[in-house]
């Protein structure tokens, strides 16, 4: 009995061994298939990753090109905005000059009304070698010369006034002194006759 049981157990174990062996073979085949599948997937992944990296580098290049294009587009926009600012500034200057011209025209008309000599000598304005040749004369130098002459005139006026006062005092002093002398002369002349 015991022998039968051992034989049965042995047969059962051999059946189990054969069954386990087939399972091992089946699992080994499945593992081999999975390993090849993983290897294939890894190759596909690596290829996809390299394509992704290539796409990313192309995108970076495109981004750089887009940035350069945007900068190039901004340059004319800046020029346009600068030109618009300059245009507005010039328009304002033109308006201001037109207003100043109107004011000057009014002033000229008033000057012509007040001073008749302007109309008489108007044909000489701006002609060379006349008193009105302003292109050959520097207004700043003329102003300096005028100020110098005015200062000189003021100094002369002071001197003349001083001399006039001195001569007046002298005359007054002489009048007080000479009337006696004149009266004495008159008396002496009468007595000689």
Short mmCIF file of C-alpha atoms in Angstrom, two decimals:
data_model
loop_
_atom_site.label_atom_id
_atom_site.label_comp_id
_atom_site.label_asym_id
_atom_site.label_seq_id
_atom_site.Cartn_x
_atom_site.Cartn_y
_atom_site.Cartn_z
CA UNK A 1 0.00 0.00 0.00
CA UNK A 2 2.50 2.36 0.88
CA UNK A 3 4.27 1.55 -2.28
CA UNK A 4 1.17 2.14 -4.32
CA UNK A 5 0.64 5.41 -2.63
CA UNK A 6 4.20 6.45 -3.34
CA UNK A 7 3.86 5.35 -6.96
CA UNK A 8 0.64 7.25 -7.28
CA UNK A 9 2.14 10.25 -5.67
CA UNK A 10 5.13 9.94 -7.96
CA UNK A 11 2.90 9.70 -11.04
CA UNK A 12 0.88 12.62 -9.81
CA UNK A 13 4.04 14.59 -9.21
CA UNK A 14 5.32 13.68 -12.67
CA UNK A 15 2.03 14.82 -14.18
CA UNK A 16 2.34 18.01 -12.20
CA UNK A 17 5.93 18.35 -13.37
CA UNK A 18 4.94 17.89 -17.01
CA UNK A 19 2.08 20.34 -16.51
CA UNK A 20 4.40 22.83 -14.80
CA UNK A 21 7.00 22.28 -17.50
CA UNK A 22 4.41 23.15 -20.18
CA UNK A 23 3.36 26.15 -18.16
CA UNK A 24 6.99 27.23 -17.83
CA UNK A 25 7.51 26.76 -21.58
CA UNK A 26 4.31 28.67 -22.28
CA UNK A 27 5.29 31.47 -19.86
CA UNK A 28 8.83 31.56 -21.26
CA UNK A 29 7.38 31.95 -24.75
CA UNK A 30 5.02 34.63 -23.46
CA UNK A 31 7.91 36.43 -21.70
CA UNK A 32 9.97 36.23 -24.88
CA UNK A 33 7.05 37.63 -26.85
CA UNK A 34 6.59 40.42 -24.25
CA UNK A 35 10.34 41.18 -24.29
CA UNK A 36 10.29 41.49 -28.07
CA UNK A 37 7.11 43.54 -27.81
CA UNK A 38 8.75 45.83 -25.20
CA UNK A 39 11.81 46.12 -27.41
CA UNK A 40 9.63 47.02 -30.37
CA UNK A 41 7.67 49.54 -28.28
CA UNK A 42 10.95 51.03 -26.96
CA UNK A 43 12.19 51.41 -30.53
CA UNK A 44 8.91 53.08 -31.47
CA UNK A 45 9.15 55.29 -28.37
CA UNK A 46 12.77 56.28 -29.18
CA UNK A 47 11.78 57.05 -32.76
CA UNK A 48 8.78 59.08 -31.59
CA UNK A 49 10.99 60.88 -29.03
CA UNK A 50 13.56 61.78 -31.73
CA UNK A 51 10.73 63.00 -34.00
CA UNK A 52 9.34 65.02 -31.07
CA UNK A 53 12.79 66.55 -30.39
CA UNK A 54 13.13 67.34 -34.08
CA UNK A 55 9.67 68.95 -34.07
CA UNK A 56 10.57 70.93 -30.94
CA UNK A 57 13.78 72.22 -32.51
CA UNK A 58 11.83 73.17 -35.66
CA UNK A 59 9.27 74.93 -33.45
CA UNK A 60 12.06 76.85 -31.70
CA UNK A 61 13.43 77.88 -35.08
CA UNK A 62 9.95 78.92 -36.17
CA UNK A 63 9.49 80.86 -32.91
CA UNK A 64 12.81 82.64 -33.50
CA UNK A 65 11.78 83.45 -37.09
CA UNK A 66 8.37 84.68 -35.88
CA UNK A 67 10.07 86.88 -33.26
CA UNK A 68 12.40 88.30 -35.91
CA UNK A 69 9.45 88.94 -38.23
CA UNK A 70 7.47 90.60 -35.41
CA UNK A 71 10.47 92.83 -34.61
CA UNK A 72 10.81 93.72 -38.29
CA UNK A 73 7.10 94.54 -38.39
CA UNK A 74 7.42 96.69 -35.26
CA UNK A 75 10.17 98.82 -36.81
CA UNK A 76 7.90 100.28 -39.49
CA UNK A 77 5.14 100.63 -36.89
CA UNK A 78 7.51 102.66 -34.69
CA UNK A 79 8.53 104.71 -37.70
CA UNK A 80 4.88 105.29 -38.54
CA UNK A 81 4.03 106.33 -34.99
CA UNK A 82 7.12 108.59 -34.85
CA UNK A 83 6.14 110.08 -38.20
CA UNK A 84 2.59 110.67 -36.92
CA UNK A 85 3.94 112.41 -33.81
CA UNK A 86 6.24 114.53 -35.99
CA UNK A 87 3.34 115.31 -38.36
CA UNK A 88 1.16 116.48 -35.47
CA UNK A 89 4.03 118.54 -34.10
CA UNK A 90 4.59 120.15 -37.49
CA UNK A 91 0.85 120.77 -37.91
CA UNK A 92 0.84 122.55 -34.55
CA UNK A 93 3.86 124.59 -35.57
CA UNK A 94 2.16 125.51 -38.85
CA UNK A 95 -0.98 126.59 -36.99
CA UNK A 96 1.10 128.60 -34.55
CA UNK A 97 3.04 130.21 -37.41
CA UNK A 98 -0.21 131.06 -39.20
CA UNK A 99 -1.50 132.72 -36.03
CA UNK A 100 1.80 134.57 -35.61
CA UNK A 101 1.66 135.63 -39.26
CA UNK A 102 -1.84 137.05 -38.75
CA UNK A 103 -0.64 138.89 -35.64
CA UNK A 104 2.39 140.21 -37.50
CA UNK A 105 0.23 141.32 -40.44
CA UNK A 106 -2.00 143.22 -38.03
CA UNK A 107 1.04 144.81 -36.38
CA UNK A 108 2.46 145.78 -39.78
CA UNK A 109 -0.85 147.34 -40.78
CA UNK A 110 -0.95 149.29 -37.53
CA UNK A 111 2.66 150.41 -38.00
CA UNK A 112 1.88 151.56 -41.55
CA UNK A 113 -1.08 153.54 -40.23
CA UNK A 114 0.93 155.14 -37.42
CA UNK A 115 4.17 155.86 -39.31
CA UNK A 116 3.90 157.35 -42.76
CA UNK A 117 7.65 157.12 -43.40
CA UNK A 118 7.40 153.31 -43.66
CA UNK A 119 5.30 153.49 -46.83
CA UNK A 120 7.67 156.12 -48.28
CA UNK A 121 10.80 154.05 -47.69
CA UNK A 122 9.32 150.59 -48.14
CA UNK A 123 10.97 150.13 -51.55
CA UNK A 124 14.41 150.33 -49.84
CA UNK A 125 13.70 147.47 -47.42
CA UNK A 126 16.04 144.52 -47.99
CA UNK A 127 18.06 146.25 -50.74
CA UNK A 128 21.82 146.13 -50.46
CA UNK A 129 23.82 149.15 -49.35
CA UNK A 130 20.83 150.86 -47.75
CA UNK A 131 19.97 151.45 -44.12
CA UNK A 132 17.45 148.63 -44.45
CA UNK A 133 19.86 145.93 -45.69
CA UNK A 134 19.42 143.49 -42.82
CA UNK A 135 21.18 140.61 -44.53
CA UNK A 136 24.55 142.36 -44.32
CA UNK A 137 23.97 143.49 -40.74
CA UNK A 138 23.87 141.32 -37.70
CA UNK A 139 21.01 142.41 -35.41
CA UNK A 140 22.90 141.25 -32.30
CA UNK A 141 25.93 143.36 -33.18
CA UNK A 142 23.67 146.30 -34.03
CA UNK A 143 21.94 145.94 -30.66
CA UNK A 144 25.30 145.86 -28.86
CA UNK A 145 26.44 148.91 -30.80
CA UNK A 146 23.16 150.71 -29.94
CA UNK A 147 23.56 149.88 -26.25
CA UNK A 148 27.16 151.09 -26.35
CA UNK A 149 26.14 154.35 -28.04
CA UNK A 150 23.27 154.83 -25.59
CA UNK A 151 25.66 154.32 -22.67
CA UNK A 152 28.06 156.80 -24.27
CA UNK A 153 25.23 159.29 -24.81
CA UNK A 154 24.11 158.90 -21.23
CA UNK A 155 27.66 159.59 -20.05
CA UNK A 156 27.88 162.66 -22.29
CA UNK A 157 24.50 163.92 -21.04
CA UNK A 158 25.74 163.65 -17.48
CA UNK A 159 28.88 165.56 -18.36
CA UNK A 160 26.95 168.24 -20.26
CA UNK A 161 24.52 168.59 -17.37
CA UNK A 162 27.42 168.89 -14.96
CA UNK A 163 29.12 171.49 -17.17
CA UNK A 164 25.86 173.39 -17.59
CA UNK A 165 25.35 173.49 -13.83
CA UNK A 166 28.96 174.56 -13.33
CA UNK A 167 28.65 177.31 -15.97
CA UNK A 168 25.39 178.46 -14.44
CA UNK A 169 26.99 178.67 -11.03
CA UNK A 170 29.92 180.50 -12.56
CA UNK A 171 27.59 182.91 -14.33
CA UNK A 172 25.70 183.52 -11.11
CA UNK A 173 28.93 184.11 -9.27
CA UNK A 174 30.14 186.41 -12.04
CA UNK A 175 26.91 188.34 -12.02
CA UNK A 176 27.23 189.00 -8.38
CA UNK A 177 30.85 190.02 -8.72
CA UNK A 178 30.81 191.92 -12.03
CA UNK A 179 27.86 194.23 -11.42
CA UNK A 180 29.94 196.10 -8.90
CA UNK A 181 32.89 196.18 -11.20
CA UNK A 182 30.76 197.36 -14.09
CA UNK A 183 29.21 200.08 -12.00
CA UNK A 184 32.71 201.18 -10.91
CA UNK A 185 33.86 201.30 -14.52
CA UNK A 186 30.87 203.36 -15.47
CA UNK A 187 31.54 205.78 -12.70
CA UNK A 188 35.20 206.09 -13.60
CA UNK A 189 34.33 206.66 -17.26
CA UNK A 190 31.84 209.38 -16.36
CA UNK A 191 34.36 211.10 -14.18
CA UNK A 192 36.93 211.17 -16.99
CA UNK A 193 34.64 212.98 -19.26
#
